[in-house]
Amino acid sequence: MRLATWNVNSLKVRLPHLLDWLGRQQPDVLCVQETKLEDEKFPRSEIESAGYQVVFSGQKTYNGVAILVRKSALALLHSDPETAFLKVSKNIPNFTDEQQRIVAATVTFKESPPIRIISAYFPNGQDPASDKFVYKLNWLDALGTWLSTELNSYPRLALLGDFNIAPEDQDVHDPKVWEGQNLVSPQEREAFQKLLELGLSDSYRLFEQAPKSYSWWDYRMMAFRRNAGLRIDHILLSKELKEKCIASTIDKTPRGWEQPSDHAPVIAEFIR
């Protein structure tokens, strides 16, 4: 089984890339962020034609999240699009937010117990001195509170998405340059650690990885060519899923395509 996450930075622009990547990699689940589409404009038919069922939550121009599940991986009972996603939840309960940043659903696969899948687009924060940073910290606090209840209800849980947090200096191409800035601030890293303390594990760090491995590169200053990136896209796993995880990788290939997203897909693989 393969779970993946990818911030596509506009599904309208990147739909051909998404469909190409699905055909190449055929993940069982792909969580997508920054769709930047209102729900009525979401390309459901194209994605379903590619062999995937989808649930999504979007808005005009900004944010937007989705979960895609390969039809052939679903339990027969849930191959109907109306029942493929159970107990769907959008955004953080009891946290007032007009921005569409979370969609969660329970998915039952063939020969596998159900998994609670959460696709999340964490706030960027912009600058530690800004109101947007305060919003990010409040959002992170609310997320942690909600996840603690989700983990109690769903022992097989995966949180996938663009976290907009580089957890450690090894996840930053130049820690000195980035020191104290947004995405790497002590407050954000502390919030990330609190998620781990709930009982979640960073799938990528379960395995030995090549140094200077990143998932995001700025469009400016030839950052991708220079590998001046950050690892801010993550797949966090509950204890039961951690024990089944056998690999976690970053697929840099789509970042080199014409008109790419500034993010690369992250993949975690599991034994059933």
Short mmCIF file of C-alpha atoms in Angstrom, two decimals:
data_model
loop_
_atom_site.label_atom_id
_atom_site.label_comp_id
_atom_site.label_asym_id
_atom_site.label_seq_id
_atom_site.Cartn_x
_atom_site.Cartn_y
_atom_site.Cartn_z
CA MET A 1 0.00 0.00 0.00
CA ARG A 2 1.25 3.47 -0.87
CA LEU A 3 0.07 6.76 0.63
CA ALA A 4 1.25 10.07 -0.84
CA THR A 5 0.86 13.81 -0.42
CA TRP A 6 1.43 16.64 -2.88
CA ASN A 7 0.86 20.38 -2.77
CA VAL A 8 0.06 20.98 -6.45
CA ASN A 9 -0.12 24.80 -6.14
CA SER A 10 -3.26 25.14 -8.34
CA LEU A 11 -5.03 22.04 -9.59
CA LYS A 12 -6.35 23.97 -12.59
CA VAL A 13 -2.78 24.59 -13.77
CA ARG A 14 -1.30 21.31 -12.59
CA LEU A 15 -4.08 18.83 -13.50
CA PRO A 16 -2.06 17.33 -16.42
CA HIS A 17 0.87 16.85 -14.04
CA LEU A 18 -1.39 15.24 -11.43
CA LEU A 19 -2.91 12.80 -13.92
CA ASP A 20 0.52 11.98 -15.34
CA TRP A 21 1.92 11.31 -11.88
CA LEU A 22 -1.04 9.16 -10.87
CA GLY A 23 -0.49 7.05 -13.97
CA ARG A 24 3.22 6.66 -13.25
CA GLN A 25 3.09 6.03 -9.50
CA GLN A 26 -0.44 4.67 -8.94
CA PRO A 27 -0.60 5.47 -5.22
CA ASP A 28 -3.47 3.95 -3.29
CA VAL A 29 -4.07 7.34 -1.67
CA LEU A 30 -2.98 10.82 -2.72
CA CYS A 31 -3.68 13.80 -0.48
CA VAL A 32 -3.61 17.07 -2.40
CA GLN A 33 -3.22 20.62 -1.12
CA GLU A 34 -3.62 24.09 -2.61
CA THR A 35 -6.19 23.01 -5.17
CA LYS A 36 -7.29 26.68 -5.35
CA LEU A 37 -10.68 25.74 -6.78
CA GLU A 38 -14.27 26.18 -5.71
CA ASP A 39 -16.01 22.84 -5.28
CA GLU A 40 -18.18 23.26 -8.36
CA LYS A 41 -15.05 23.66 -10.50
CA PHE A 42 -13.19 20.64 -9.10
CA PRO A 43 -12.20 18.24 -11.94
CA ARG A 44 -13.97 15.22 -10.46
CA SER A 45 -14.72 13.54 -13.80
CA GLU A 46 -11.10 13.69 -14.98
CA ILE A 47 -9.85 12.21 -11.72
CA GLU A 48 -12.50 9.51 -11.66
CA SER A 49 -11.63 8.64 -15.27
CA ALA A 50 -8.04 8.13 -14.09
CA GLY A 51 -9.29 5.44 -11.69
CA TYR A 52 -9.69 7.39 -8.45
CA GLN A 53 -12.55 8.33 -6.14
CA VAL A 54 -12.19 11.77 -4.59
CA VAL A 55 -13.48 13.90 -1.75
CA PHE A 56 -12.54 17.57 -1.55
CA SER A 57 -13.07 20.91 0.15
CA GLY A 58 -12.19 24.05 -1.76
CA GLN A 59 -12.55 27.78 -2.16
CA LYS A 60 -11.86 30.34 -4.84
CA THR A 61 -8.20 31.25 -5.51
CA TYR A 62 -6.70 30.03 -2.22
CA ASN A 63 -6.16 26.87 -0.16
CA GLY A 64 -8.28 23.79 -0.92
CA VAL A 65 -7.60 20.13 -0.08
CA ALA A 66 -8.58 16.72 -1.46
CA ILE A 67 -8.19 12.98 -0.88
CA LEU A 68 -7.90 10.67 -3.90
CA VAL A 69 -8.24 6.90 -3.43
CA ARG A 70 -7.54 4.36 -6.16
CA LYS A 71 -10.79 2.56 -6.98
CA SER A 72 -9.12 -0.82 -7.38
CA ALA A 73 -7.67 -0.53 -3.87
CA LEU A 74 -11.04 0.03 -2.21
CA ALA A 75 -13.01 -2.70 -0.51
CA LEU A 76 -15.82 -3.83 -2.76
CA LEU A 77 -18.38 -2.46 -0.32
CA HIS A 78 -16.96 1.03 -0.76
CA SER A 79 -16.31 1.04 -4.50
CA ASP A 80 -19.48 3.12 -4.89
CA PRO A 81 -18.49 6.82 -4.91
CA GLU A 82 -21.25 7.56 -2.43
CA THR A 83 -19.74 5.23 0.17
CA ALA A 84 -16.01 5.33 -0.63
CA PHE A 85 -15.35 7.95 2.06
CA LEU A 86 -16.85 7.39 5.50
CA LYS A 87 -17.22 9.91 8.33
CA VAL A 88 -16.02 12.82 6.22
CA SER A 89 -14.91 15.87 8.18
CA LYS A 90 -13.91 19.27 6.82
CA ASN A 91 -11.73 21.74 8.73
CA ILE A 92 -11.06 21.58 12.46
CA PRO A 93 -14.19 21.15 14.60
CA ASN A 94 -14.81 23.98 17.07
CA PHE A 95 -12.28 26.22 15.31
CA THR A 96 -13.93 28.96 13.28
CA ASP A 97 -12.11 29.24 9.97
CA GLU A 98 -13.27 30.29 6.53
CA GLN A 99 -10.13 28.86 4.92
CA GLN A 100 -10.49 25.34 3.57
CA ARG A 101 -7.45 23.56 4.96
CA ILE A 102 -8.50 20.07 6.06
CA VAL A 103 -10.51 17.17 4.74
CA ALA A 104 -10.58 13.87 6.63
CA ALA A 105 -12.23 10.55 5.82
CA THR A 106 -12.13 6.90 6.81
CA VAL A 107 -11.23 4.58 3.94
CA THR A 108 -11.57 0.79 3.87
CA PHE A 109 -9.18 -1.04 1.57
CA LYS A 110 -9.05 -4.59 0.26
CA GLU A 111 -7.30 -6.91 2.72
CA SER A 112 -6.66 -4.03 5.12
CA PRO A 113 -8.45 -2.54 8.11
CA PRO A 114 -9.81 1.01 7.69
CA ILE A 115 -7.43 3.98 7.79
CA ARG A 116 -8.34 7.48 8.87
CA ILE A 117 -6.82 9.75 6.22
CA ILE A 118 -6.35 13.48 6.85
CA SER A 119 -5.23 15.83 4.07
CA ALA A 120 -4.05 19.11 5.57
CA TYR A 121 -2.72 22.41 4.29
CA PHE A 122 -1.14 24.16 7.27
CA PRO A 123 -1.12 27.97 7.30
CA ASN A 124 2.07 29.54 5.99
CA GLY A 125 2.38 32.14 8.75
CA GLN A 126 4.21 34.62 6.52
CA ASP A 127 6.29 36.31 9.25
CA PRO A 128 6.71 35.69 13.02
CA ALA A 129 5.74 39.33 13.66
CA SER A 130 2.49 39.15 11.66
CA ASP A 131 -1.14 38.42 12.51
CA LYS A 132 -0.96 35.51 10.07
CA PHE A 133 1.67 33.90 12.28
CA VAL A 134 -0.62 34.22 15.31
CA TYR A 135 -3.36 32.56 13.25
CA LYS A 136 -0.95 29.76 12.36
CA LEU A 137 -0.08 29.07 15.99
CA ASN A 138 -3.75 29.13 17.02
CA TRP A 139 -4.58 26.78 14.14
CA LEU A 140 -1.78 24.41 15.17
CA ASP A 141 -3.03 24.39 18.76
CA ALA A 142 -6.58 23.59 17.63
CA LEU A 143 -5.25 20.89 15.30
CA GLY A 144 -3.42 19.18 18.15
CA THR A 145 -6.51 19.18 20.34
CA TRP A 146 -8.63 17.67 17.57
CA LEU A 147 -6.01 15.08 16.61
CA SER A 148 -5.84 13.79 20.17
CA THR A 149 -9.53 12.86 19.94
CA GLU A 150 -9.13 11.47 16.40
CA LEU A 151 -6.31 9.19 17.52
CA ASN A 152 -8.46 7.85 20.32
CA SER A 153 -11.17 6.98 17.80
CA TYR A 154 -8.92 5.85 14.95
CA PRO A 155 -5.78 3.91 15.92
CA ARG A 156 -4.86 3.63 12.21
CA LEU A 157 -4.46 7.29 11.27
CA ALA A 158 -2.28 9.15 8.77
CA LEU A 159 -1.90 12.94 8.66
CA LEU A 160 -0.55 14.00 5.26
CA GLY A 161 0.07 17.41 3.82
CA ASP A 162 2.00 20.61 3.43
CA PHE A 163 2.85 21.47 7.03
CA ASN A 164 4.77 24.66 6.23
CA ILE A 165 7.21 23.62 8.96
CA ALA A 166 10.76 22.33 8.55
CA PRO A 167 11.10 20.32 11.79
CA GLU A 168 14.90 20.30 12.15
CA ASP A 169 17.98 22.01 10.77
CA GLN A 170 18.67 18.96 8.60
CA ASP A 171 15.41 19.83 6.79
CA VAL A 172 16.75 23.26 5.73
CA HIS A 173 19.34 23.90 3.03
CA ASP A 174 20.97 26.74 5.00
CA PRO A 175 19.90 26.79 8.66
CA LYS A 176 21.92 29.93 9.43
CA VAL A 177 20.18 31.95 6.72
CA TRP A 178 16.76 30.70 7.83
CA GLU A 179 17.34 30.95 11.58
CA GLY A 180 14.31 32.46 13.35
CA GLN A 181 12.31 32.89 10.17
CA ASN A 182 8.85 31.63 9.31
CA LEU A 183 8.70 27.86 8.62
CA VAL A 184 11.63 27.17 10.95
CA SER A 185 10.84 29.28 14.03
CA PRO A 186 11.07 27.71 17.50
CA GLN A 187 7.31 28.11 17.98
CA GLU A 188 6.50 26.18 14.79
CA ARG A 189 9.01 23.45 15.53
CA GLU A 190 7.62 23.11 19.04
CA ALA A 191 4.12 22.71 17.58
CA PHE A 192 5.43 19.98 15.25
CA GLN A 193 7.00 18.17 18.19
CA LYS A 194 3.70 18.33 20.06
CA LEU A 195 2.09 16.47 17.16
CA LEU A 196 4.72 13.75 17.52
CA GLU A 197 4.07 13.63 21.25
CA LEU A 198 0.45 12.72 20.54
CA GLY A 199 1.81 9.41 19.28
CA LEU A 200 2.50 10.27 15.65
CA SER A 201 5.75 9.52 13.80
CA ASP A 202 7.39 11.30 10.88
CA SER A 203 7.45 8.56 8.23
CA TYR A 204 10.41 10.05 6.39
CA ARG A 205 12.64 9.92 9.47
CA LEU A 206 11.84 6.30 10.17
CA PHE A 207 14.47 5.42 7.56
CA GLU A 208 17.99 6.44 6.64
CA GLN A 209 17.76 9.24 4.07
CA ALA A 210 20.19 11.04 1.82
CA PRO A 211 21.38 14.36 3.26
CA LYS A 212 19.90 17.56 1.88
CA SER A 213 16.56 15.94 1.06
CA TYR A 214 13.80 18.50 0.56
CA SER A 215 10.21 18.69 -0.69
CA TRP A 216 9.87 22.41 -1.53
CA TRP A 217 12.03 24.80 -3.52
CA ASP A 218 11.25 28.45 -4.18
CA TYR A 219 10.62 29.38 -7.81
CA ARG A 220 13.15 32.21 -7.49
CA MET A 221 16.94 32.27 -7.74
CA MET A 222 17.21 28.82 -9.38
CA ALA A 223 16.49 27.26 -5.99
CA PHE A 224 15.61 23.83 -7.37
CA ARG A 225 18.71 23.70 -9.55
CA ARG A 226 20.82 24.61 -6.51
CA ASN A 227 18.81 22.29 -4.24
CA ALA A 228 18.14 25.24 -1.95
CA GLY A 229 15.02 23.74 -0.43
CA LEU A 230 13.13 22.84 2.73
CA ARG A 231 11.41 19.65 3.83
CA ILE A 232 7.97 20.96 4.77
CA ASP A 233 5.68 18.24 3.33
CA HIS A 234 5.14 15.35 5.70
CA ILE A 235 3.33 12.10 6.37
CA LEU A 236 2.76 11.49 10.07
CA LEU A 237 1.65 8.03 11.16
CA SER A 238 -0.06 6.60 14.21
CA LYS A 239 1.72 3.80 16.05
CA GLU A 240 -0.18 1.01 14.24
CA LEU A 241 0.68 2.43 10.82
CA LYS A 242 4.27 3.19 11.81
CA GLU A 243 4.78 -0.51 12.51
CA LYS A 244 3.60 -1.33 8.97
CA CYS A 245 5.66 1.34 7.17
CA ILE A 246 8.54 -0.04 5.11
CA ALA A 247 9.72 3.02 3.15
CA SER A 248 9.26 6.78 2.75
CA THR A 249 10.57 8.83 -0.17
CA ILE A 250 10.37 12.19 -1.92
CA ASP A 251 9.74 12.08 -5.66
CA LYS A 252 11.61 15.10 -7.05
CA THR A 253 10.81 14.25 -10.66
CA PRO A 254 7.67 16.42 -11.06
CA ARG A 255 9.53 19.46 -9.72
CA GLY A 256 11.66 19.33 -12.85
CA TRP A 257 8.70 19.32 -15.26
CA GLU A 258 7.65 22.38 -17.23
CA GLN A 259 5.50 24.76 -15.15
CA PRO A 260 5.84 22.63 -12.02
CA SER A 261 4.43 22.99 -8.57
CA ASP A 262 7.06 24.30 -6.17
CA HIS A 263 6.49 21.15 -4.07
CA ALA A 264 7.37 17.51 -4.73
CA PRO A 265 5.24 14.49 -3.76
CA VAL A 266 6.10 12.57 -0.60
CA ILE A 267 5.32 8.84 -0.46
CA ALA A 268 5.06 6.28 2.35
CA GLU A 269 4.83 2.56 1.65
CA PHE A 270 3.30 -0.12 3.88
CA ILE A 271 2.88 -3.84 4.18
CA ARG A 272 -0.75 -4.81 4.54
#
